[in-house]
């Protein structure tokens, strides 16, 4: 309920107003009702009943000062009471918005802007045709009118249903023009409206067509933190799309330098958004290199040590994408960031930071064949083991850790640390996860260690120790993945066959005996070798390359603000290839068993 304060009505007696027509009876009655409400100072709703009828009478009057009184009243009332309103309440406000009097327009648009903070009102205003008069008011030379009309459209644009109507209404061109206004309040409102139109690819493309991109980049030169925030956030969203990143790269050569400047010299909110924009740009190879060459790395490192979590999340996400390019490995490692990244695995306490950091480390290890001992010496595996041993660790974080281990184990300088670090006992239980990718990465790491059994007696003894424990041990998941009477993901079935092959080729009598003595493992592999094809439930993709080797489970991964698919570089194989490879590997195992029996 609105409780009236000081009267906002202009004088309403006829004696002293020679420039206005005489009030009609209904107008005089409406004025009296409203004055009486104010004099009694009673709480009242002006959006219904007699108070609304009285305000509507003034709004539809031919007398200008009564219209202005009604518009002013709606503006002040809505500022304190922005409840959902009816069509009947909005109709007089929309009528006032079309007045030739700029003061009436100004107050009416202020009222709509106030009411548009409510979701129901946002939708109703647009459905009732409120956009057209607001756009006309945006074109007014009056700054106050521009501020209110653009502010109202900014609020309206937060509703998804309204975005398409706003885009089709022709509002984007004047909004883009007003973003260049010399009045900072107009700039802020216009930039806010443009930002609200960047949340879907269709609307982002319409903004680009309206010429918004060069304007947004120009506004990066502003000293106003609020405007900086709107602009960097809008550009971050635009940079999600591959085509838009190419447009930015081809037409905006100053963008990276401006964003790096914000990372170093702006408010925390702007720093976060500037880093996220760099992160999204760094989904492309060219930007990955450009950001490093422009000094972006030096700007990011202090943010990784911030006490403000969102800043650390943004910085670690950006570094993750920068680490994708092989040419960036040397400058990243030479920056001294390795100990910091390793410590963040356990010290951050934030799932997103942990995932970004371990992914960055995974990228750096996978980028080339140089000695990776410094990663182990920095305590990488001790920190990873702490996370994997902690029952409170989220599945997402554990999944990233397992994926990283499946890459680290392929490195000649790192696999001994994984073997001796007690990871086998942590990986075996993960093979029973309900997440197939997590299962696969755990199994792939174990399989890679099994491949070392032929050259390491320590590997043989440690694999034998986890044959039947914990949680049933290796034999349990191998038997489950090789069962032929159930549909099984071919990734898991393939890695199981490969693991058995590695154990049999280990020349360890203990491991060979454990495999051959199992009641179902070899029997089921023999059945797979003779099947010729597998069930439909098995067909997804093969875990093996064309030469029969185990495929690296990880491709370089980078993401934009809103990634829609997984790792870059995944390869899908035809179902026939899957069946043939599984059958071929199974036949190889059967032949190997026959040779061992001779």
CSV table of C-alpha atoms in Angstrom, one decimal, residues 143-507:
chain,number,residue,atom,x,y,z
A,143,UNK,CA,18.6,13.6,-21.6
A,144,UNK,CA,16.2,12.8,-18.8
A,145,UNK,CA,13.8,11.2,-21.3
A,146,UNK,CA,16.7,9.2,-22.6
A,147,UNK,CA,17.7,8.1,-19.2
A,148,UNK,CA,14.3,6.9,-18.2
A,149,UNK,CA,13.3,5.2,-21.5
A,150,UNK,CA,16.6,3.4,-21.8
A,151,UNK,CA,16.5,2.4,-18.1
A,152,UNK,CA,13.0,1.0,-18.7
A,153,UNK,CA,14.1,-1.1,-21.7
A,154,UNK,CA,17.0,-2.3,-19.7
A,155,UNK,CA,14.6,-3.7,-17.1
A,156,UNK,CA,12.2,-5.1,-19.8
A,157,UNK,CA,15.2,-6.9,-21.4
A,158,UNK,CA,15.8,-9.1,-18.4
A,159,UNK,CA,12.7,-11.2,-19.3
A,160,UNK,CA,13.5,-13.8,-22.0
A,161,UNK,CA,10.1,-13.5,-23.6
A,162,UNK,CA,10.8,-9.8,-24.2
A,163,UNK,CA,14.2,-10.1,-25.7
A,164,UNK,CA,13.1,-11.2,-29.2
A,165,UNK,CA,10.4,-8.5,-29.3
A,166,UNK,CA,13.0,-5.9,-28.3
A,167,UNK,CA,15.4,-7.1,-31.0
A,168,UNK,CA,12.7,-7.0,-33.6
A,169,UNK,CA,11.3,-3.6,-32.5
A,170,UNK,CA,14.3,-1.6,-33.8
A,171,UNK,CA,15.5,-0.7,-30.3
A,172,UNK,CA,19.0,-2.0,-30.8
A,173,UNK,CA,20.2,0.7,-33.1
A,174,UNK,CA,19.1,3.6,-30.8
A,175,UNK,CA,20.5,1.7,-27.8
A,176,UNK,CA,23.8,1.4,-29.6
A,177,UNK,CA,23.8,5.0,-30.5
A,178,UNK,CA,22.9,6.1,-26.9
A,179,UNK,CA,25.8,4.0,-25.5
A,180,UNK,CA,28.0,6.7,-27.0
A,181,UNK,CA,26.2,9.5,-25.2
A,182,UNK,CA,28.2,12.1,-23.3
A,183,UNK,CA,25.9,11.6,-20.4
A,184,UNK,CA,27.2,8.8,-18.2
A,185,UNK,CA,23.7,7.9,-16.9
A,186,UNK,CA,22.5,7.3,-20.5
A,187,UNK,CA,25.6,5.4,-21.3
A,188,UNK,CA,25.1,3.1,-18.2
A,189,UNK,CA,21.5,2.4,-19.0
A,190,UNK,CA,22.2,1.8,-22.7
A,191,UNK,CA,25.2,-0.5,-21.9
A,192,UNK,CA,23.0,-2.4,-19.4
A,193,UNK,CA,20.3,-2.9,-22.0
A,194,UNK,CA,22.8,-4.2,-24.5
A,195,UNK,CA,24.2,-6.5,-21.8
A,196,UNK,CA,20.8,-8.0,-21.2
A,197,UNK,CA,20.5,-8.8,-24.9
A,198,UNK,CA,23.7,-11.0,-24.9
A,199,UNK,CA,22.3,-14.1,-23.2
A,200,UNK,CA,21.5,-16.1,-26.3
A,201,UNK,CA,23.4,-16.6,-29.6
A,202,UNK,CA,20.5,-15.3,-31.7
A,203,UNK,CA,20.3,-12.0,-29.8
A,204,UNK,CA,24.1,-11.7,-29.7
A,205,UNK,CA,24.1,-11.9,-33.5
A,206,UNK,CA,21.4,-9.2,-33.7
A,207,UNK,CA,23.6,-7.0,-31.5
A,208,UNK,CA,26.5,-7.5,-33.8
A,209,UNK,CA,24.4,-6.7,-36.8
A,210,UNK,CA,23.3,-3.5,-35.1
A,211,UNK,CA,27.0,-2.4,-34.8
A,212,UNK,CA,27.2,-2.9,-31.0
A,213,UNK,CA,30.7,-4.6,-30.9
A,214,UNK,CA,32.9,-1.6,-31.9
A,215,UNK,CA,30.8,0.6,-29.5
A,216,UNK,CA,31.3,-1.8,-26.6
A,217,UNK,CA,35.0,-1.9,-27.2
A,218,UNK,CA,35.2,1.9,-27.4
A,219,UNK,CA,33.5,2.1,-24.0
A,220,UNK,CA,36.4,0.1,-22.5
A,221,UNK,CA,38.2,3.4,-22.4
A,222,UNK,CA,35.7,4.8,-19.9
A,223,UNK,CA,36.8,5.5,-16.3
A,224,UNK,CA,33.4,4.6,-14.9
A,225,UNK,CA,33.5,1.2,-13.1
A,226,UNK,CA,29.8,0.5,-13.5
A,227,UNK,CA,30.1,1.1,-17.3
A,228,UNK,CA,33.2,-1.0,-17.4
A,229,UNK,CA,31.4,-3.9,-15.7
A,230,UNK,CA,28.5,-3.8,-18.1
A,231,UNK,CA,30.8,-3.6,-21.2
A,232,UNK,CA,33.2,-6.4,-20.1
A,233,UNK,CA,30.3,-8.7,-19.2
A,234,UNK,CA,28.6,-8.1,-22.5
A,235,UNK,CA,31.9,-8.7,-24.4
A,236,UNK,CA,32.5,-11.9,-22.3
A,237,UNK,CA,29.1,-13.2,-23.5
A,238,UNK,CA,29.7,-12.2,-27.1
A,239,UNK,CA,33.0,-14.0,-27.0
A,240,UNK,CA,31.3,-17.3,-26.3
A,241,UNK,CA,30.5,-17.8,-30.0
A,242,UNK,CA,33.3,-18.9,-32.3
A,243,UNK,CA,32.2,-16.6,-35.1
A,244,UNK,CA,32.1,-13.6,-32.8
A,245,UNK,CA,35.6,-14.3,-31.5
A,246,UNK,CA,36.8,-14.3,-35.1
A,247,UNK,CA,35.0,-10.9,-35.6
A,248,UNK,CA,36.7,-9.5,-32.5
A,249,UNK,CA,40.1,-10.8,-33.6
A,250,UNK,CA,39.7,-9.3,-37.1
A,251,UNK,CA,38.3,-5.9,-36.1
A,252,UNK,CA,39.3,-5.1,-32.6
A,253,UNK,CA,43.1,-5.2,-32.2
A,254,UNK,CA,43.0,-3.2,-28.9
A,255,UNK,CA,40.6,-5.5,-27.1
A,256,UNK,CA,43.2,-7.8,-25.4
A,257,UNK,CA,45.3,-4.9,-24.1
A,258,UNK,CA,42.3,-3.1,-22.7
A,259,UNK,CA,41.1,-6.2,-20.9
A,260,UNK,CA,44.6,-6.8,-19.4
A,261,UNK,CA,44.6,-3.2,-18.2
A,262,UNK,CA,41.3,-3.8,-16.4
A,263,UNK,CA,42.8,-7.0,-14.8
A,264,UNK,CA,45.5,-4.8,-13.3
A,265,UNK,CA,43.7,-1.6,-12.6
A,266,UNK,CA,40.0,-1.9,-11.9
A,267,UNK,CA,37.5,-3.0,-9.3
A,268,UNK,CA,37.2,-6.6,-8.3
A,269,UNK,CA,33.9,-7.0,-10.3
A,270,UNK,CA,35.4,-5.6,-13.4
A,271,UNK,CA,38.6,-7.6,-12.9
A,272,UNK,CA,36.5,-10.8,-12.8
A,273,UNK,CA,34.6,-10.0,-16.0
A,274,UNK,CA,37.7,-8.9,-17.8
A,275,UNK,CA,39.4,-12.2,-16.9
A,276,UNK,CA,36.3,-14.2,-18.0
A,277,UNK,CA,36.3,-12.3,-21.3
A,278,UNK,CA,40.0,-13.3,-21.8
A,279,UNK,CA,39.1,-16.9,-20.8
A,280,UNK,CA,36.4,-17.0,-23.5
A,281,UNK,CA,38.7,-15.4,-26.1
A,282,UNK,CA,41.3,-18.0,-25.2
A,283,UNK,CA,39.1,-20.7,-26.6
A,284,UNK,CA,40.9,-19.9,-29.9
A,285,UNK,CA,44.5,-20.7,-30.6
A,286,UNK,CA,45.3,-17.2,-31.9
A,287,UNK,CA,44.0,-15.5,-28.7
A,288,UNK,CA,45.8,-18.1,-26.5
A,289,UNK,CA,49.1,-16.9,-28.0
A,290,UNK,CA,48.1,-13.2,-28.1
A,291,UNK,CA,47.1,-13.0,-24.5
A,292,UNK,CA,50.4,-14.5,-23.3
A,293,UNK,CA,52.4,-12.2,-25.6
A,294,UNK,CA,50.5,-9.1,-24.4
A,295,UNK,CA,51.5,-9.8,-20.8
A,296,UNK,CA,48.3,-11.4,-19.7
A,297,UNK,CA,50.1,-14.1,-17.7
A,298,UNK,CA,51.7,-11.5,-15.4
A,299,UNK,CA,48.3,-10.0,-14.7
A,300,UNK,CA,46.7,-13.3,-13.9
A,301,UNK,CA,49.2,-14.7,-11.4
A,302,UNK,CA,48.4,-12.2,-8.6
A,303,UNK,CA,44.7,-12.9,-9.0
A,304,UNK,CA,45.3,-16.6,-8.4
A,305,UNK,CA,46.4,-15.6,-4.9
A,306,UNK,CA,43.4,-13.4,-4.2
A,307,UNK,CA,41.3,-13.9,-1.1
A,308,UNK,CA,38.2,-13.3,-3.3
A,309,UNK,CA,37.0,-16.7,-4.6
A,310,UNK,CA,35.3,-15.5,-7.8
A,311,UNK,CA,38.6,-13.8,-8.8
A,312,UNK,CA,40.5,-17.0,-8.3
A,313,UNK,CA,37.9,-19.0,-10.2
A,314,UNK,CA,38.1,-16.6,-13.2
A,315,UNK,CA,41.9,-16.5,-13.2
A,316,UNK,CA,42.3,-20.3,-13.0
A,317,UNK,CA,39.7,-20.8,-15.7
A,318,UNK,CA,41.6,-18.4,-18.0
A,319,UNK,CA,44.9,-20.1,-17.3
A,320,UNK,CA,43.4,-23.4,-18.1
A,321,UNK,CA,42.5,-22.2,-21.6
A,322,UNK,CA,45.9,-20.5,-22.1
A,323,UNK,CA,47.6,-23.8,-21.1
A,324,UNK,CA,46.0,-25.6,-24.1
A,325,UNK,CA,48.5,-24.2,-26.6
A,326,UNK,CA,51.9,-26.0,-26.6
A,327,UNK,CA,53.8,-22.8,-27.3
A,328,UNK,CA,52.5,-21.4,-24.0
A,329,UNK,CA,53.9,-24.2,-21.8
A,330,UNK,CA,57.3,-22.6,-21.5
A,331,UNK,CA,56.2,-19.1,-20.6
A,332,UNK,CA,53.7,-20.5,-18.1
A,333,UNK,CA,56.2,-22.7,-16.3
A,334,UNK,CA,58.9,-20.1,-16.4
A,335,UNK,CA,56.5,-17.7,-14.7
A,336,UNK,CA,56.9,-19.7,-11.5
A,337,UNK,CA,53.2,-20.6,-11.3
A,338,UNK,CA,53.7,-24.3,-10.9
A,339,UNK,CA,53.9,-24.4,-7.1
A,340,UNK,CA,51.0,-22.1,-6.8
A,341,UNK,CA,48.8,-24.3,-9.1
A,342,UNK,CA,49.8,-27.4,-7.2
A,343,UNK,CA,48.9,-25.8,-3.8
A,344,UNK,CA,45.6,-24.6,-5.1
A,345,UNK,CA,44.5,-28.3,-5.6
A,346,UNK,CA,44.1,-28.6,-1.8
A,347,UNK,CA,44.1,-25.0,-0.5
A,348,UNK,CA,41.3,-23.4,-2.6
A,349,UNK,CA,38.4,-25.4,-1.1
A,350,UNK,CA,36.5,-24.4,-4.3
A,351,UNK,CA,35.4,-27.2,-6.7
A,352,UNK,CA,35.7,-24.9,-9.8
A,353,UNK,CA,39.2,-23.8,-8.9
A,354,UNK,CA,40.3,-27.4,-8.3
A,355,UNK,CA,38.9,-28.5,-11.6
A,356,UNK,CA,40.5,-25.6,-13.6
A,357,UNK,CA,43.8,-26.0,-11.9
A,358,UNK,CA,44.1,-29.8,-12.4
A,359,UNK,CA,43.0,-29.3,-16.0
A,360,UNK,CA,45.7,-26.7,-16.6
A,361,UNK,CA,48.3,-29.0,-15.1
A,362,UNK,CA,47.0,-31.8,-17.3
A,363,UNK,CA,47.4,-29.6,-20.4
A,364,UNK,CA,50.9,-28.6,-19.4
A,365,UNK,CA,52.0,-32.2,-19.0
A,366,UNK,CA,50.4,-33.4,-22.2
A,367,UNK,CA,51.7,-30.6,-24.4
A,368,UNK,CA,55.2,-32.1,-25.1
A,369,UNK,CA,57.6,-34.9,-24.1
A,370,UNK,CA,60.0,-32.8,-22.0
A,371,UNK,CA,60.9,-34.0,-18.5
A,372,UNK,CA,58.0,-33.5,-16.2
A,373,UNK,CA,59.8,-34.3,-13.0
A,374,UNK,CA,59.4,-30.7,-11.7
A,375,UNK,CA,55.6,-31.4,-11.5
A,376,UNK,CA,56.2,-34.3,-9.1
A,377,UNK,CA,58.8,-32.4,-7.1
A,378,UNK,CA,56.3,-29.6,-6.6
A,379,UNK,CA,54.1,-32.0,-4.7
A,380,UNK,CA,51.5,-32.6,-7.4
A,381,UNK,CA,50.8,-36.2,-6.5
A,382,UNK,CA,50.7,-35.7,-2.7
A,383,UNK,CA,48.1,-33.0,-3.2
A,384,UNK,CA,46.1,-35.1,-5.7
A,385,UNK,CA,46.1,-38.0,-3.2
A,386,UNK,CA,44.8,-35.8,-0.5
A,387,UNK,CA,41.8,-34.9,-2.6
A,388,UNK,CA,41.1,-38.4,-3.8
A,389,UNK,CA,41.3,-39.7,-0.3
A,390,UNK,CA,38.9,-37.2,1.0
A,391,UNK,CA,35.3,-38.6,1.1
A,392,UNK,CA,34.0,-35.0,0.9
A,393,UNK,CA,35.5,-34.3,-2.5
A,394,UNK,CA,32.9,-33.8,-5.2
A,395,UNK,CA,32.4,-36.2,-8.1
A,396,UNK,CA,33.3,-33.5,-10.5
A,397,UNK,CA,36.6,-32.9,-8.8
A,398,UNK,CA,37.4,-36.6,-8.5
A,399,UNK,CA,36.5,-37.0,-12.2
A,400,UNK,CA,39.0,-34.3,-13.1
A,401,UNK,CA,41.6,-35.9,-11.0
A,402,UNK,CA,41.1,-39.3,-12.6
A,403,UNK,CA,41.2,-37.8,-16.1
A,404,UNK,CA,44.5,-36.1,-15.2
A,405,UNK,CA,46.0,-39.3,-13.8
A,406,UNK,CA,45.1,-41.1,-17.0
A,407,UNK,CA,47.3,-38.4,-18.8
A,408,UNK,CA,50.1,-38.2,-16.2
A,409,UNK,CA,50.6,-42.0,-16.2
A,410,UNK,CA,51.5,-41.9,-19.9
A,411,UNK,CA,54.6,-39.7,-19.1
A,412,UNK,CA,57.8,-41.7,-18.5
A,413,UNK,CA,58.9,-39.3,-15.8
A,414,UNK,CA,55.6,-39.3,-13.9
A,415,UNK,CA,54.2,-42.9,-13.9
A,416,UNK,CA,56.6,-44.1,-11.2
A,417,UNK,CA,55.2,-41.5,-8.8
A,418,UNK,CA,51.7,-42.7,-9.4
A,419,UNK,CA,52.7,-46.3,-9.0
A,420,UNK,CA,54.6,-45.7,-5.7
A,421,UNK,CA,52.1,-43.1,-4.4
A,422,UNK,CA,49.4,-45.6,-3.5
A,423,UNK,CA,47.0,-44.5,-6.2
A,424,UNK,CA,46.1,-48.0,-7.3
A,425,UNK,CA,44.2,-48.5,-4.0
A,426,UNK,CA,42.3,-45.2,-4.7
A,427,UNK,CA,41.6,-45.9,-8.4
A,428,UNK,CA,40.1,-49.4,-8.0
A,429,UNK,CA,37.0,-48.2,-6.1
A,430,UNK,CA,36.4,-45.5,-8.8
A,431,UNK,CA,35.9,-48.3,-11.4
A,432,UNK,CA,32.5,-48.8,-9.8
A,433,UNK,CA,31.4,-45.2,-10.2
A,434,UNK,CA,28.0,-44.6,-11.9
A,435,UNK,CA,29.8,-42.1,-14.1
A,436,UNK,CA,31.2,-43.9,-17.2
A,437,UNK,CA,33.9,-41.4,-17.9
A,438,UNK,CA,35.2,-41.6,-14.4
A,439,UNK,CA,35.1,-45.4,-14.6
A,440,UNK,CA,37.0,-45.3,-17.8
A,441,UNK,CA,39.7,-42.9,-16.7
A,442,UNK,CA,40.3,-44.9,-13.5
A,443,UNK,CA,40.5,-48.1,-15.5
A,444,UNK,CA,42.8,-46.5,-18.2
A,445,UNK,CA,45.3,-45.4,-15.5
A,446,UNK,CA,45.4,-48.9,-14.0
A,447,UNK,CA,45.8,-50.4,-17.5
A,448,UNK,CA,48.7,-48.1,-18.2
A,449,UNK,CA,50.4,-49.2,-15.0
A,450,UNK,CA,49.7,-52.8,-16.0
A,451,UNK,CA,51.6,-52.0,-19.2
A,452,UNK,CA,54.7,-51.2,-17.0
A,453,UNK,CA,54.6,-54.6,-15.3
A,454,UNK,CA,56.9,-56.1,-17.9
A,455,UNK,CA,59.7,-53.6,-17.0
A,456,UNK,CA,59.0,-53.0,-13.3
A,457,UNK,CA,58.9,-55.7,-10.6
A,458,UNK,CA,57.4,-53.0,-8.3
A,459,UNK,CA,54.5,-52.6,-10.7
A,460,UNK,CA,54.0,-56.4,-10.7
A,461,UNK,CA,53.8,-56.6,-6.9
A,462,UNK,CA,51.6,-53.6,-6.5
A,463,UNK,CA,49.1,-54.8,-9.1
A,464,UNK,CA,49.0,-58.2,-7.4
A,465,UNK,CA,48.2,-56.5,-4.1
A,466,UNK,CA,45.1,-54.9,-5.6
A,467,UNK,CA,43.9,-58.0,-7.5
A,468,UNK,CA,41.1,-58.7,-5.0
A,469,UNK,CA,41.0,-55.6,-2.8
A,470,UNK,CA,39.8,-53.0,-2.1
A,471,UNK,CA,36.2,-53.3,-3.1
A,472,UNK,CA,36.8,-56.6,-4.9
A,473,UNK,CA,39.9,-55.4,-6.5
A,474,UNK,CA,40.9,-55.5,-10.2
A,475,UNK,CA,39.4,-58.9,-10.8
A,476,UNK,CA,36.0,-57.7,-9.8
A,477,UNK,CA,35.7,-54.9,-12.3
A,478,UNK,CA,37.5,-56.8,-15.1
A,479,UNK,CA,35.0,-59.6,-14.7
A,480,UNK,CA,32.1,-57.2,-14.7
A,481,UNK,CA,33.3,-55.3,-17.8
A,482,UNK,CA,33.9,-58.6,-19.7
A,483,UNK,CA,30.6,-60.2,-18.9
A,484,UNK,CA,29.0,-61.1,-22.3
A,485,UNK,CA,25.4,-61.5,-21.1
A,486,UNK,CA,25.0,-57.8,-20.3
A,487,UNK,CA,25.3,-54.7,-22.4
A,488,UNK,CA,28.5,-53.0,-21.6
A,489,UNK,CA,30.0,-49.7,-22.7
A,490,UNK,CA,32.7,-50.6,-25.3
A,491,UNK,CA,35.1,-48.1,-23.7
A,492,UNK,CA,35.1,-50.2,-20.5
A,493,UNK,CA,35.0,-53.5,-22.3
A,494,UNK,CA,38.0,-52.5,-24.4
A,495,UNK,CA,40.1,-51.2,-21.6
A,496,UNK,CA,39.4,-54.4,-19.6
A,497,UNK,CA,40.6,-56.6,-22.5
A,498,UNK,CA,43.7,-54.4,-22.9
A,499,UNK,CA,44.5,-54.6,-19.2
A,500,UNK,CA,44.2,-58.4,-19.2
A,501,UNK,CA,46.6,-58.5,-22.2
A,502,UNK,CA,49.1,-56.3,-20.3
A,503,UNK,CA,49.0,-58.6,-17.2
A,504,UNK,CA,49.5,-61.7,-19.3
A,505,UNK,CA,52.5,-60.1,-21.1
A,506,UNK,CA,54.1,-59.0,-17.9
A,507,UNK,CA,56.0,-62.2,-17.5
